[in-house]
PDB file of C-alpha atoms in Angstrom:
ATOM      1  CA  MET O  25       7.143  76.842-104.462  1.00  0.00           C
ATOM      2  CA  THR O  26       8.568  75.561-101.196  1.00  0.00           C
ATOM      3  CA  LYS O  27       7.697  77.545 -98.090  1.00  0.00           C
ATOM      4  CA  LYS O  28       8.539  77.106 -94.425  1.00  0.00           C
ATOM      5  CA  ALA O  29       5.881  76.969 -91.734  1.00  0.00           C
ATOM      6  CA  VAL O  30       6.323  77.232 -87.993  1.00  0.00           C
ATOM      7  CA  LEU O  31       3.344  76.192 -85.896  1.00  0.00           C
ATOM      8  CA  GLN O  32       3.420  77.214 -82.241  1.00  0.00           C
ATOM      9  CA  LEU O  33       1.576  74.557 -80.261  1.00  0.00           C
ATOM     10  CA  GLY O  34       0.113  74.388 -76.806  1.00  0.00           C
ATOM     11  CA  ALA O  35       2.361  72.471 -74.407  1.00  0.00           C
ATOM     12  CA  LEU O  36       3.389  68.962 -75.443  1.00  0.00           C
ATOM     13  CA  THR O  37       3.227  66.548 -72.531  1.00  0.00           C
ATOM     14  CA  CYS O  38       5.123  63.509 -73.816  1.00  0.00           C
ATOM     15  CA  PRO O  39       7.575  62.415 -76.512  1.00  0.00           C
ATOM     16  CA  SER O  40       4.949  60.119 -78.040  1.00  0.00           C
ATOM     17  CA  CYS O  41       2.819  63.221 -78.732  1.00  0.00           C
ATOM     18  CA  MET O  42       5.750  64.677 -80.624  1.00  0.00           C
ATOM     19  CA  GLN O  43       6.119  61.519 -82.732  1.00  0.00           C
ATOM     20  CA  LYS O  44       2.383  61.345 -83.421  1.00  0.00           C
ATOM     21  CA  ILE O  45       2.332  64.933 -84.717  1.00  0.00           C
ATOM     22  CA  GLU O  46       5.514  64.505 -86.744  1.00  0.00           C
ATOM     23  CA  ASN O  47       4.213  61.367 -88.477  1.00  0.00           C
ATOM     24  CA  ALA O  48       0.834  62.914 -89.291  1.00  0.00           C
ATOM     25  CA  VAL O  49       2.321  66.107 -90.750  1.00  0.00           C
ATOM     26  CA  LYS O  50       5.025  64.178 -92.623  1.00  0.00           C
ATOM     27  CA  ASN O  51       2.374  62.017 -94.305  1.00  0.00           C
ATOM     28  CA  HIS O  52       0.292  65.026 -95.396  1.00  0.00           C
ATOM     29  CA  ASN O  53       0.383  65.684 -99.145  1.00  0.00           C
ATOM     30  CA  GLY O  54       2.862  68.414-100.109  1.00  0.00           C
ATOM     31  CA  VAL O  55       5.058  68.218 -96.997  1.00  0.00           C
ATOM     32  CA  GLU O  56       8.740  67.877 -97.853  1.00  0.00           C
ATOM     33  CA  ASN O  57      10.342  67.974 -94.410  1.00  0.00           C
ATOM     34  CA  VAL O  58       9.074  68.200 -90.830  1.00  0.00           C
ATOM     35  CA  LYS O  59      10.600  68.517 -87.366  1.00  0.00           C
ATOM     36  CA  VAL O  60       8.762  68.759 -84.054  1.00  0.00           C
ATOM     37  CA  LEU O  61      10.599  70.557 -81.257  1.00  0.00           C
ATOM     38  CA  PHE O  62       9.335  69.079 -77.996  1.00  0.00           C
ATOM     39  CA  ASN O  63      10.652  71.646 -75.494  1.00  0.00           C
ATOM     40  CA  ALA O  64       9.655  74.619 -77.664  1.00  0.00           C
ATOM     41  CA  ALA O  65       6.302  73.012 -78.611  1.00  0.00           C
ATOM     42  CA  LYS O  66       6.802  73.914 -82.276  1.00  0.00           C
ATOM     43  CA  VAL O  67       6.341  72.178 -85.599  1.00  0.00           C
ATOM     44  CA  LYS O  68       8.687  73.285 -88.375  1.00  0.00           C
ATOM     45  CA  ALA O  69       7.737  72.091 -91.849  1.00  0.00           C
ATOM     46  CA  ASP O  70       8.805  72.704 -95.429  1.00  0.00           C
ATOM     47  CA  PHE O  71       5.865  72.380 -97.797  1.00  0.00           C
ATOM     48  CA  ASN O  72       4.921  72.918-101.425  1.00  0.00           C
ATOM     49  CA  ASP O  73       2.400  75.737-101.438  1.00  0.00           C
ATOM     50  CA  GLU O  74       0.864  74.455-104.677  1.00  0.00           C
ATOM     51  CA  GLU O  75      -0.238  71.286-102.837  1.00  0.00           C
ATOM     52  CA  THR O  76      -1.020  72.433 -99.296  1.00  0.00           C
ATOM     53  CA  SER O  77      -0.890  75.400 -96.916  1.00  0.00           C
ATOM     54  CA  ALA O  78       0.260  76.178 -93.400  1.00  0.00           C
ATOM     55  CA  GLU O  79      -3.399  76.324 -92.378  1.00  0.00           C
ATOM     56  CA  ASP O  80      -3.869  72.772 -93.714  1.00  0.00           C
ATOM     57  CA  LEU O  81      -0.920  71.625 -91.615  1.00  0.00           C
ATOM     58  CA  ALA O  82      -2.460  73.300 -88.569  1.00  0.00           C
ATOM     59  CA  ASP O  83      -5.699  71.411 -89.290  1.00  0.00           C
ATOM     60  CA  VAL O  84      -3.765  68.118 -89.311  1.00  0.00           C
ATOM     61  CA  VAL O  85      -2.412  68.936 -85.842  1.00  0.00           C
ATOM     62  CA  THR O  86      -5.746  70.095 -84.407  1.00  0.00           C
ATOM     63  CA  LYS O  87      -7.507  66.974 -85.698  1.00  0.00           C
ATOM     64  CA  LEU O  88      -5.081  64.994 -83.523  1.00  0.00           C
ATOM     65  CA  GLY O  89      -6.369  66.941 -80.506  1.00  0.00           C
ATOM     66  CA  TYR O  90      -3.564  69.488 -80.089  1.00  0.00           C
ATOM     67  CA  THR O  91      -3.822  73.268 -80.051  1.00  0.00           C
ATOM     68  CA  VAL O  92      -2.086  75.476 -82.628  1.00  0.00           C
ATOM     69  CA  GLU O  93      -1.621  78.897 -81.073  1.00  0.00           C
ATOM     70  CA  LYS O  94       0.201  80.695 -83.896  1.00  0.00           C
ATOM     71  CA  ILE O  95       1.216  80.095 -87.514  1.00  0.00           C
ATOM     72  CA  LYS O  96       4.202  81.731 -89.248  1.00  0.00           C
ATOM     73  CA  VAL O  97       5.087  81.240 -92.917  1.00  0.00           C
ATOM     74  CA  LYS O  98       8.332  82.177 -94.669  1.00  0.00           C
ATOM     75  CA  ALA O  99       9.027  81.961 -98.392  1.00  0.00           C
TER      76      ALA O  99
END
């Protein structure tokens, strides 16, 4: 089933950070759509919950060296 995740990040300092995060999350198995909002420091992603989870997406971001402060999931 497709779910929507919103990851609240620590501050993003440059547009290349945004692109780096977007590419990494987009390439993660089970992700259907992703958008990084630079000014709001958020990642919005649609994902298949049979293949991945919001926590897995947060791990992708933290492995890049960024902080995930909060995770919200909607069905």
